[in-house]
Coordinates of C-alpha atoms and ligand atoms in Angstrom, one line a residue:
M1308 CA 36.9 68.2 -27.9
N1309 CA 38.0 70.3 -25.3
H1310 CA 41.1 73.1 -24.9
R1311 CA 43.9 71.7 -23.1
V1312 CA 43.2 68.5 -25.3
L1313 CA 43.3 70.8 -28.5
A1314 CA 46.3 72.7 -27.0
R1315 CA 47.9 69.1 -26.3
S1316 CA 47.0 68.2 -30.0
F1317 CA 48.4 71.2 -31.8
H1318 CA 51.8 70.9 -30.1
K1319 CA 52.0 67.7 -31.6
F1320 CA 51.2 67.8 -35.2
Q1321 CA 51.3 70.7 -36.1
H1322 CA 54.3 69.9 -38.0
L1323 CA 53.0 67.1 -40.5
N1324 CA 51.1 66.8 -43.4
C1325 CA 48.2 64.9 -44.6
S1326 CA 48.7 62.1 -45.4
V1327 CA 47.6 59.1 -47.8
Q1328 CA 44.6 56.5 -46.4
P1329 CA 46.2 54.0 -44.4
K1330 CA 45.8 50.1 -45.0
P1331 CA 41.6 49.2 -43.6
L1332 CA 42.5 46.5 -42.2
Q1333 CA 41.0 44.5 -39.2
R1334 CA 41.7 41.5 -37.5
N1335 CA 42.5 38.4 -38.5
G1336 CA 42.3 40.0 -42.9
W1337 CA 38.9 41.0 -42.2
E1338 CA 37.6 44.2 -43.7
A1339 CA 34.8 45.9 -42.3
V1340 CA 32.1 47.5 -44.6
I1341 CA 29.7 50.5 -42.7
G1342 CA 27.1 52.7 -44.3
L1343 CA 26.0 55.4 -42.2
E1344 CA 22.2 56.3 -43.2
I1345 CA 21.2 59.8 -40.9
H1346 CA 18.8 61.5 -40.2
A1347 CA 18.5 65.7 -39.8
Q1348 CA 16.5 67.6 -38.5
I1349 CA 15.1 70.9 -40.4
L1350 CA 15.4 74.2 -39.3
S1351 CA 12.4 75.5 -39.9
A1352 CA 9.6 76.9 -37.5
S1353 CA 6.8 74.7 -38.0
K1354 CA 6.3 70.8 -38.9
L1355 CA 6.5 69.3 -42.2
F1356 CA 3.0 69.5 -43.2
S1357 CA 1.2 71.4 -40.8
R1358 CA 1.5 74.7 -39.0
T1359 CA 2.1 72.6 -35.7
S1360 CA 5.5 74.4 -34.2
N1361 CA 8.2 72.6 -34.1
K1362 CA 9.8 73.6 -30.6
Y1363 CA 12.2 71.6 -28.6
G1364 CA 11.7 70.5 -25.2
A1365 CA 7.6 72.0 -24.9
P1366 CA 5.6 69.6 -22.7
P1367 CA 4.5 66.3 -24.1
N1368 CA 1.3 66.4 -26.3
T1369 CA 1.6 69.8 -26.9
Q1370 CA 2.7 70.6 -30.6
V1371 CA 0.2 68.4 -31.6
S1372 CA -2.8 69.2 -34.6
I1373 CA -5.4 67.1 -35.9
F1374 CA -3.0 66.7 -38.6
E1375 CA -0.2 65.2 -36.7
S1376 CA -3.3 62.9 -34.6
A1377 CA -4.0 62.0 -37.7
H1378 CA -7.7 63.1 -37.7
P1379 CA -10.1 61.9 -40.7
G1380 CA -10.1 64.7 -43.7
T1381 CA -6.9 66.8 -42.3
L1382 CA -4.3 66.9 -45.5
P1383 CA -0.9 68.0 -45.6
V1384 CA 0.6 71.1 -46.7
L1385 CA 4.3 71.4 -47.8
N1386 CA 6.3 73.7 -46.0
K1387 CA 8.1 75.6 -48.0
R1388 CA 11.4 76.5 -45.9
C1389 CA 12.2 72.7 -45.2
V1390 CA 11.8 72.2 -49.5
E1391 CA 14.6 74.9 -49.8
A1392 CA 16.9 73.3 -46.8
A1393 CA 16.9 70.0 -48.5
V1394 CA 18.2 71.9 -51.5
K1395 CA 20.5 74.0 -49.6
T1396 CA 21.6 71.0 -47.8
A1397 CA 21.7 68.5 -51.6
V1398 CA 23.6 71.2 -53.2
A1399 CA 26.0 71.3 -50.2
L1400 CA 26.6 67.8 -51.0
G1401 CA 27.5 68.5 -54.3
A1402 CA 24.2 65.9 -55.2
T1403 CA 21.7 65.9 -58.3
I1404 CA 18.5 67.8 -57.4
N1405 CA 16.0 65.8 -58.8
K1406 CA 13.6 68.5 -60.8
I1407 CA 10.9 66.0 -60.2
S1408 CA 10.1 64.5 -56.6
R1409 CA 7.3 62.5 -55.3
F1410 CA 6.4 61.5 -51.8
D1411 CA 4.9 58.0 -50.8
R1412 CA 2.7 56.8 -48.2
K1413 CA 5.4 54.0 -45.6
H1414 CA 3.1 51.9 -43.8
Y1415 CA 3.3 50.2 -40.5
F1416 CA 2.0 49.8 -37.2
Y1417 CA 3.2 51.8 -33.9
P1418 CA 1.4 53.8 -31.7
D1419 CA 3.9 56.6 -32.3
L1420 CA 2.6 56.8 -35.6
P1421 CA -1.0 57.8 -35.8
A1422 CA -2.2 57.5 -38.9
G1423 CA -0.8 54.4 -39.8
Y1424 CA 2.0 55.5 -42.0
Q1425 CA 5.0 57.7 -42.8
I1426 CA 5.2 60.3 -45.7
T1427 CA 8.3 60.0 -46.8
Q1428 CA 10.1 60.0 -49.9
S1429 CA 11.7 56.8 -50.8
E1430 CA 11.9 55.9 -54.6
F1431 CA 12.2 59.4 -56.1
P1432 CA 13.5 61.4 -52.9
L1433 CA 14.4 64.6 -53.8
A1434 CA 18.6 64.5 -54.4
S1435 CA 21.1 61.9 -55.2
N1436 CA 24.5 61.2 -56.4
G1437 CA 26.4 63.7 -54.1
K1438 CA 30.1 63.4 -52.7
L1439 CA 31.3 64.4 -49.3
E1440 CA 34.8 64.8 -48.6
F1441 CA 36.4 64.7 -45.7
I1442 CA 39.5 64.0 -43.3
T1443 CA 39.8 61.7 -40.4
Y1444 CA 41.9 63.2 -37.4
N1445 CA 42.2 61.7 -34.3
P1446 CA 45.9 62.2 -33.2
S1447 CA 44.8 59.3 -30.6
V1448 CA 44.5 56.6 -33.5
H1449 CA 46.1 57.7 -35.8
K1450 CA 49.1 59.6 -35.7
L1451 CA 48.5 61.2 -39.3
P1452 CA 45.0 62.8 -40.4
Y1453 CA 43.6 61.3 -43.8
R1454 CA 41.8 62.3 -46.2
R1455 CA 38.1 60.0 -47.2
S1456 CA 35.6 60.8 -49.4
V1457 CA 32.1 59.1 -49.5
D1458 CA 29.2 58.7 -51.8
L1459 CA 25.7 60.4 -51.2
I1460 CA 23.5 57.6 -52.5
Q1461 CA 20.8 60.1 -52.0
L1462 CA 18.3 63.0 -49.5
Q1463 CA 15.1 62.7 -49.1
L1464 CA 12.5 64.4 -47.2
E1465 CA 10.1 62.6 -44.3
E1466 CA 8.3 63.3 -41.4
D1467 CA 9.6 61.8 -37.8
S1468 CA 7.3 59.6 -35.5
G1469 CA 6.3 60.8 -32.3
K1470 CA 7.5 59.0 -29.4
S1471 CA 6.8 55.9 -27.3
I1472 CA 8.4 56.2 -23.9
H1473 CA 8.6 52.4 -22.1
D1474 CA 7.3 53.6 -18.5
T1475 CA 8.5 50.3 -16.7
D1476 CA 7.4 51.7 -13.4
S1477 CA 3.8 50.9 -14.2
N1478 CA 4.6 49.1 -16.8
R1479 CA 3.2 50.7 -19.6
V1480 CA 3.9 52.3 -22.6
L1481 CA 3.2 56.2 -22.9
V1482 CA 3.1 58.6 -26.8
D1483 CA 4.6 61.9 -27.1
L1484 CA 3.1 63.3 -30.6
N1485 CA 4.9 66.2 -30.1
R1486 CA 8.2 64.8 -32.6
A1487 CA 5.4 64.0 -34.8
G1488 CA 5.7 65.0 -38.2
Q1489 CA 8.5 67.0 -37.5
P1490 CA 10.5 67.6 -40.5
L1491 CA 13.6 65.2 -41.3
M1492 CA 16.2 64.6 -44.3
E1493 CA 17.3 61.3 -44.6
L1494 CA 20.7 61.1 -46.2
V1495 CA 21.9 58.0 -47.4
F1496 CA 25.3 57.0 -47.4
G1497 CA 27.2 54.3 -49.8
P1498 CA 28.8 51.6 -47.3
Q1499 CA 32.6 53.1 -48.2
L1500 CA 33.7 53.1 -44.5
H1501 CA 36.2 51.2 -42.8
S1502 CA 36.2 51.9 -39.1
G1503 CA 34.0 53.3 -36.5
E1504 CA 37.1 56.1 -36.3
E1505 CA 36.0 56.7 -39.8
A1506 CA 32.5 57.0 -39.7
A1507 CA 32.4 59.6 -36.8
A1508 CA 34.6 61.4 -38.8
M1509 CA 32.1 61.6 -41.2
L1510 CA 29.5 62.2 -39.1
K1511 CA 30.9 65.3 -37.6
E1512 CA 32.1 67.0 -41.3
V1513 CA 28.3 66.2 -42.3
A1514 CA 26.9 68.3 -38.6
L1515 CA 30.1 70.9 -39.6
I1516 CA 28.0 71.4 -43.1
L1517 CA 24.7 71.3 -41.9
K1518 CA 25.1 73.8 -39.4
K1519 CA 27.2 76.0 -41.3
I1520 CA 24.4 76.2 -44.1
E1521 CA 22.0 76.2 -41.4
T1522 CA 19.4 73.6 -42.2
C1523 CA 20.2 71.9 -38.8
N1524 CA 21.0 72.2 -35.6
C1525 CA 23.0 68.8 -35.1
R1526 CA 22.3 68.6 -31.8
M1527 CA 22.7 65.4 -31.3
H1528 CA 21.9 65.2 -27.5
E1529 CA 18.5 66.6 -28.2
G1530 CA 17.9 63.9 -31.3
S1531 CA 18.4 66.3 -34.2
L1532 CA 20.6 64.8 -35.6
R1533 CA 20.3 60.5 -35.4
V1534 CA 22.4 57.4 -37.1
D1535 CA 21.8 54.5 -38.1
A1536 CA 25.1 52.6 -38.9
N1537 CA 25.2 49.7 -41.1
I1538 CA 28.1 47.0 -40.4
S1539 CA 29.4 44.1 -42.8
L1540 CA 32.7 42.1 -43.0
H1541 CA 34.5 40.8 -45.7
R1542 CA 37.7 39.3 -47.2
P1543 CA 39.0 42.5 -49.3
G1544 CA 38.3 42.1 -52.7
E1545 CA 34.6 39.4 -52.1
P1546 CA 31.3 41.0 -52.4
L1547 CA 29.9 42.6 -49.7
G1548 CA 28.9 40.3 -46.4
T1549 CA 25.7 40.6 -44.8
R1550 CA 25.2 43.7 -42.7
T1551 CA 23.9 44.5 -39.4
E1552 CA 21.4 47.5 -38.6
V1553 CA 22.3 49.3 -35.2
K1554 CA 19.5 52.0 -34.9
N1555 CA 19.3 55.5 -33.4
L1556 CA 22.9 56.1 -32.1
N1557 CA 23.2 59.5 -30.8
S1558 CA 26.2 61.1 -30.1
L1559 CA 29.2 60.2 -32.0
R1560 CA 31.2 58.3 -29.2
S1561 CA 28.3 56.4 -29.4
L1562 CA 28.7 55.7 -33.2
V1563 CA 32.3 54.0 -32.3
K1564 CA 31.1 52.1 -29.4
A1565 CA 28.6 50.5 -31.5
V1566 CA 30.1 50.0 -35.0
D1567 CA 33.4 48.9 -33.0
F1568 CA 31.4 46.5 -31.3
E1569 CA 29.6 45.0 -33.9
I1570 CA 33.0 44.5 -36.0
E1571 CA 34.5 42.8 -33.2
R1572 CA 31.1 40.6 -32.6
Q1573 CA 31.0 39.9 -36.2
I1574 CA 34.3 38.6 -36.7
N1575 CA 34.1 36.7 -33.5
I1576 CA 31.5 34.9 -35.1
L1577 CA 32.7 33.8 -38.5
E1578 CA 35.9 32.6 -36.6
C1579 CA 34.3 30.7 -35.4
G1580 CA 32.3 29.2 -38.9
G1581 CA 29.2 31.1 -38.2
S1582 CA 27.5 33.8 -40.1
V1583 CA 25.7 36.7 -39.7
I1584 CA 22.5 37.6 -39.8
N1585 CA 20.2 40.0 -40.9
E1586 CA 19.2 42.0 -38.5
T1587 CA 18.4 45.4 -36.7
R1588 CA 20.3 45.3 -33.2
S1589 CA 20.4 48.8 -31.1
F1590 CA 23.2 49.9 -28.4
D1591 CA 23.2 50.0 -24.6
T1592 CA 24.9 53.0 -23.8
E1593 CA 25.8 51.2 -20.2
T1594 CA 27.7 48.5 -21.3
K1595 CA 28.8 49.8 -24.8
E1596 CA 27.0 46.5 -26.4
T1597 CA 25.3 46.5 -29.7
V1598 CA 21.2 44.2 -28.7
S1599 CA 19.2 42.2 -31.3
M1600 CA 16.2 44.2 -31.6
R1601 CA 14.4 42.5 -34.6
D1602 CA 15.6 40.2 -37.6
K1603 CA 14.9 41.4 -40.8
E1604 CA 15.2 38.4 -42.9
V1605 CA 11.3 38.1 -42.8
I1606 CA 11.1 41.4 -45.1
Q1607 CA 8.5 43.7 -44.2
D1608 CA 5.8 44.8 -45.9
Y1609 CA 5.6 48.7 -45.8
R1610 CA 3.1 48.5 -48.8
F1611 CA 4.6 52.2 -50.3
M1612 CA 2.1 53.8 -52.4
P1613 CA 2.1 57.7 -53.5
E1614 CA 0.8 59.9 -51.2
P1615 CA -2.3 60.6 -53.1
N1616 CA -2.5 64.0 -50.8
L1617 CA 0.1 66.3 -52.3
L1618 CA 1.1 66.9 -55.7
P1619 CA 4.8 65.3 -56.9
L1620 CA 7.6 68.0 -56.2
R1621 CA 8.1 70.0 -59.1
L1622 CA 11.8 72.2 -59.0
Y1623 CA 13.3 74.5 -61.3
D1624 CA 16.4 76.0 -61.7
S1625 CA 16.1 79.8 -63.3
S1626 CA 19.4 79.6 -65.3
E1627 CA 18.2 76.2 -67.0
L1628 CA 15.3 77.9 -68.0
G1629 CA 16.1 81.2 -68.7
C1630 CA 13.3 83.3 -67.3
D1631 CA 12.2 83.2 -63.5
M1632 CA 9.0 81.6 -62.0
Q1633 CA 7.7 84.2 -59.7
G1634 CA 6.9 82.1 -56.2
S1635 CA 8.6 78.7 -57.5
L1636 CA 11.4 77.4 -55.4
D1637 CA 14.5 78.6 -57.4
I1638 CA 17.4 76.1 -57.1
Y1639 CA 19.8 78.6 -58.6
E1640 CA 18.7 81.1 -55.9
I1641 CA 19.4 78.4 -53.4
R1642 CA 23.0 77.5 -54.8
S1643 CA 23.8 80.9 -55.1
S1644 CA 23.0 81.5 -50.9
V1645 CA 25.1 78.6 -49.6
P1646 CA 28.2 79.7 -47.4
E1647 CA 31.8 79.0 -48.0
L1648 CA 32.0 75.6 -46.3
P1649 CA 34.1 73.5 -43.6
E1650 CA 36.4 72.9 -45.8
A1651 CA 36.9 75.4 -48.4
V1652 CA 37.2 77.6 -45.6
R1653 CA 41.1 75.4 -44.2
Q1654 CA 41.8 75.6 -47.5
R1655 CA 41.6 78.8 -47.4
L1656 CA 43.7 79.3 -44.0
M1657 CA 46.1 77.0 -45.0
R1658 CA 47.2 79.1 -48.3
D1659 CA 46.0 82.8 -46.2
Y1660 CA 47.8 82.2 -43.5
K1661 CA 50.4 78.8 -44.4
L1662 CA 49.0 77.3 -42.1
S1663 CA 49.1 73.5 -41.0
L1664 CA 46.1 71.1 -42.3
E1665 CA 45.8 70.2 -38.2
T1666 CA 45.9 73.8 -36.9
A1667 CA 43.5 74.6 -39.7
I1668 CA 41.1 71.6 -38.8
I1669 CA 41.5 72.9 -35.1
F1670 CA 40.0 76.1 -36.0
V1671 CA 37.4 75.3 -38.4
N1672 CA 35.9 73.0 -35.4
E1673 CA 35.1 75.7 -33.0
D1674 CA 33.6 78.7 -34.4
D1675 CA 34.9 80.9 -31.7
L1676 CA 38.3 80.0 -31.9
L1677 CA 38.8 81.0 -35.7
A1678 CA 36.3 83.8 -35.4
Y1679 CA 39.1 85.3 -32.8
F1680 CA 42.1 83.9 -35.1
L1681 CA 40.9 86.2 -37.6
A1682 CA 40.0 89.0 -35.3
V1683 CA 43.6 89.2 -34.6
M1684 CA 44.6 88.0 -38.0
S1685 CA 43.2 91.4 -39.3
N1686 CA 45.7 93.8 -39.1
R1687 CA 47.7 91.2 -42.0
A1688 CA 51.3 92.3 -39.8
R1689 CA 50.6 89.8 -37.9
N1690 CA 52.8 87.0 -37.7
P1691 CA 49.9 83.8 -38.4
Q1692 CA 52.4 81.6 -36.5
I1693 CA 52.9 83.5 -33.8
V1694 CA 49.6 84.3 -33.2
T1695 CA 48.6 80.5 -33.5
N1696 CA 50.6 79.6 -31.4
L1697 CA 49.9 82.1 -28.5
L1698 CA 46.3 81.3 -29.2
L1699 CA 46.0 77.6 -29.3
T1700 CA 48.7 76.6 -26.8
N1701 CA 49.5 79.7 -24.4
L1702 CA 45.9 81.4 -24.5
L1703 CA 43.9 78.0 -24.6
G1704 CA 46.2 77.1 -21.6
V1705 CA 45.2 79.6 -19.3
L1706 CA 41.7 79.9 -20.1
N1707 CA 41.6 76.2 -19.4
S1708 CA 42.8 76.2 -16.2
K1709 CA 39.9 78.6 -15.0
D1710 CA 37.5 77.0 -17.0
I1711 CA 36.8 79.6 -19.2
H1712 CA 35.5 79.0 -23.2
I1713 CA 37.2 81.1 -25.5
R1714 CA 33.5 83.4 -26.4
N1715 CA 33.7 84.5 -22.9
S1716 CA 37.9 84.9 -23.1
P1717 CA 38.2 87.9 -20.3
L1718 CA 41.1 89.0 -23.2
S1719 CA 39.8 90.3 -26.1
A1720 CA 41.1 89.6 -29.6
A1721 CA 41.7 93.1 -29.9
G1722 CA 44.0 92.8 -26.4
F1723 CA 45.4 89.5 -27.9
G1724 CA 46.8 91.8 -30.6
E1725 CA 48.9 94.3 -28.2
I1726 CA 50.4 90.6 -27.0
V1727 CA 51.0 89.3 -30.5
D1728 CA 52.7 93.1 -31.6
M1729 CA 54.7 92.8 -28.5
Q1730 CA 56.8 89.9 -28.6
Q1731 CA 56.8 90.0 -32.6
S1732 CA 58.8 93.2 -32.4
G1733 CA 60.4 91.8 -29.2
K1734 CA 59.7 94.4 -27.0
I1735 CA 58.6 91.3 -24.6
S1736 CA 59.6 87.5 -24.7
P1737 CA 57.4 85.0 -24.8
S1738 CA 56.7 83.7 -21.2
V1739 CA 56.3 87.3 -20.7
S1740 CA 52.9 86.7 -23.0
E1741 CA 52.1 84.4 -21.5
D1742 CA 51.9 86.2 -18.0
V1743 CA 49.8 89.0 -19.6
M1744 CA 47.6 86.5 -20.4
N1745 CA 47.2 85.1 -16.7
V1746 CA 47.3 88.6 -15.5
I1747 CA 44.4 89.1 -17.3
C1748 CA 42.5 86.0 -17.9
V1749 CA 43.4 84.4 -14.0
D1750 CA 43.4 87.4 -11.8
G1751 CA 41.0 89.5 -14.0
D1752 CA 44.0 92.7 -14.2
P1753 CA 41.5 95.5 -16.3
R1754 CA 45.0 97.0 -17.5
T1755 CA 45.7 96.5 -20.8
P1756 CA 48.7 94.3 -21.8
T1757 CA 50.8 97.1 -22.5
Q1758 CA 50.0 98.6 -19.5
I1759 CA 50.5 95.8 -17.5
V1760 CA 54.3 95.1 -19.4
H1761 CA 54.8 98.9 -18.4
D1762 CA 53.4 99.0 -15.0
N1763 CA 56.0 96.0 -14.4
K1764 CA 58.7 96.6 -16.4
W1765 CA 58.3 93.7 -18.4
I1766 CA 60.3 95.0 -21.9
Q1767 CA 63.0 92.7 -22.5
I1768 CA 66.2 93.8 -22.4
S1769 CA 67.2 94.4 -25.9
D1770 CA 69.8 96.9 -26.3
E1771 CA 73.0 95.3 -27.0
D1772 CA 75.1 96.9 -24.9
I1773 CA 73.3 96.0 -22.3
I1774 CA 73.1 92.5 -23.0
E1775 CA 77.3 92.6 -23.8
H1776 CA 77.6 93.7 -20.5
L1777 CA 75.9 91.2 -18.8
V1778 CA 77.6 88.3 -20.9
D1779 CA 80.5 89.3 -19.8
R1780 CA 79.4 90.0 -16.1
V1781 CA 78.7 86.1 -16.6
L1782 CA 81.7 84.8 -17.9
R1783 CA 83.9 86.8 -15.4
E1784 CA 82.4 85.2 -12.9
N1785 CA 81.9 81.8 -14.1
P1786 CA 84.9 80.5 -15.0
D1787 CA 84.6 76.8 -14.3
L1788 CA 81.8 76.8 -17.3
V1789 CA 83.8 79.0 -19.5
H1790 CA 86.5 76.2 -19.8
K1791 CA 84.7 73.4 -19.5
Y1792 CA 82.6 74.7 -22.7
K1793 CA 85.8 75.6 -24.8
Q1794 CA 87.4 72.2 -23.5
K1795 CA 83.9 70.1 -24.3
K1796 CA 82.1 72.2 -27.0
K1797 CA 78.9 70.7 -25.2
K1798 CA 76.1 72.8 -25.6
K1799 CA 74.9 72.2 -21.9
F1800 CA 77.3 74.6 -20.8
L1801 CA 76.4 77.0 -23.3
N1802 CA 72.6 76.5 -22.2
A1803 CA 74.1 77.3 -18.1
L1804 CA 75.5 80.5 -19.1
M1805 CA 72.7 81.8 -21.0
G1806 CA 70.7 80.5 -17.9
K1807 CA 72.6 82.5 -15.1
I1808 CA 72.4 85.7 -17.7
K1809 CA 68.4 84.9 -17.6
A1810 CA 68.0 84.4 -13.8
T1811 CA 69.9 87.8 -13.3
T1812 CA 67.3 89.5 -15.7
D1813 CA 64.0 88.0 -14.4
F1814 CA 64.0 86.3 -17.3
K1815 CA 64.1 89.6 -19.5
T1816 CA 66.6 89.5 -21.7
N1817 CA 66.3 88.8 -25.5
M1818 CA 67.0 85.3 -25.5
N1819 CA 68.4 85.3 -29.3
L1820 CA 70.3 88.0 -29.0
V1821 CA 72.2 86.7 -25.7
N1822 CA 72.8 83.4 -27.3
D1823 CA 74.3 85.4 -30.3
I1824 CA 76.7 87.3 -28.5
L1825 CA 77.4 84.7 -25.7
S1826 CA 78.1 82.3 -28.9
K1827 CA 80.7 84.9 -30.6
K1828 CA 82.5 85.2 -27.7
L1829 CA 83.1 82.3 -26.3
D1830 CA 83.9 80.5 -30.1
S1831 CA 86.2 83.6 -30.7
Ligands
ADP2401 P1 17.6 48.9 -47.8 O1 17.5 48.9 -49.2 O2 17.6 47.8 -46.9 O3 17.8 50.3 -47.1 P2 20.2 50.1 -49.4 O4 20.7 49.4 -50.0 O5 18.9 51.5 -49.4 O6 19.1 49.0 -47.7 O7 21.4 50.7 -48.0 C1 21.0 51.0 -47.0 C2 22.2 51.8 -45.6 O8 23.4 50.4 -45.3 C3 23.4 52.0 -46.9 O9 23.7 53.6 -45.8 C4 24.4 51.6 -46.9 O10 25.3 52.2 -47.3 C5 24.2 50.6 -46.3 N1 25.0 49.2 -46.9 C6 24.3 48.3 -47.8 N2 24.5 47.1 -47.9 C7 26.1 46.9 -46.9 C8 26.4 46.2 -46.8 N3 26.8 45.0 -46.8 N4 27.7 46.5 -45.4 C9 27.2 47.1 -44.5 N5 26.2 48.7 -45.9 C10 25.6 48.6 -46.3
MG2402 MG1 17.3 52.4 -47.4

């Protein structure tokens, strides 16, 4: 989300609270059901079963060892760091870690899979039965944010395949094995979502969590987070319908568009009395349509068999065992290393600073913004409401006009704090606060906010005697307005008088005080 959208949505929705889930029905009473399978590339220096580097963007076929190219006699050695990452992810998603899991061979024949099989966990995965809570919040789609929860059915470790590149010029298929053997976590979620928007919100929460616990960088455009969406339709209360699977979606936008397109396509088929076929489809980012890849009616036989070169993976929990097994992976230790997760941060912001859910969502979505806010709030005398208003509406607006990201803000959190303090104590008016931001961020003035305010004599007039004097003068000079106000008691005449005072003092009067004194004089 860019800052402009952020600032706008903050403004519009800051007073609303989280609502209950709206009825997720589609056109003509159909209910859409969506289940996501997410492939997350594990952040690790080397591959799942070898020491070969994982680095992204290397020239084709430069990160391939004899293991990935399937030379006979090479053996897999499980990367401990990847198991740790998978356990950490499972813990963060509230899943049960299976003390014994197993690797299987899944056979299929593709040029980008030299061994003729992929080593994966399917029958005995590393973890199962987790839960993910997330908030669907997109002000342009739903008026109110609402909470949802989906089950994580299982989390398994598996190796990635290489990449086939279809070169249409030479009519050849080129193979790049750099990706072969890269460590993946496959997260299979239950069929519990009801729209493209919900699917995107869920994926966003997964990405926030994985980034926070540093098990995946979640760069969808680099392919480190890929999603398969399963979509079906049914009448509420009836069994689930036949699903299609849209493979390899690599952006949030594609996920939303692909799911919504597929829902419409299936409704059209069903409304005409047809039936949906169980097939794999891909999403064309140009036409924004899904197209059939292969049908699944004939069940493909992957000839699963246990991987004979890897022992079952055994994990232990020192808190259950009551002793330490030197050198082994300890679930307890990993569990203790999980940091505060995004939802907990939102709750903390709402509790400690009385922020609205919408504001908390905005901060948690953007690390740099949150860090900035917390740095400003390190002085607890500051009013969080004033800080969030100045930060999300004024500062982001100013930075946005120069296309500057908050992380590169010329106004530091300390400088911003000075502005807050001056405004909060009534020394400057809110409009001066924004002027100071402009001077620093747009004009590049190196002075501190305090210096700028003093040098420009922007200190707000809060002296009651001076204000009374100003009020008296304006009342004297505008008898017609005073007369009209006294007759009709309309606020617009009062506002007109206030405006005159504002103008004569170049916007530097404390308008709250002006309002008090003026009203008192007019009504007496
Ligand atoms: P398979 O054995 O074909 O892989 P799974 O039962 O493991 O099928 O489910 C794979 C994914 O498909 C899961 O994410 C699940 O939520 C989703 N799914 C299953 N049935 C449906 C359905 N009828 N509609 C939508 N999604 C479904
Ligand atoms: Mg499956």
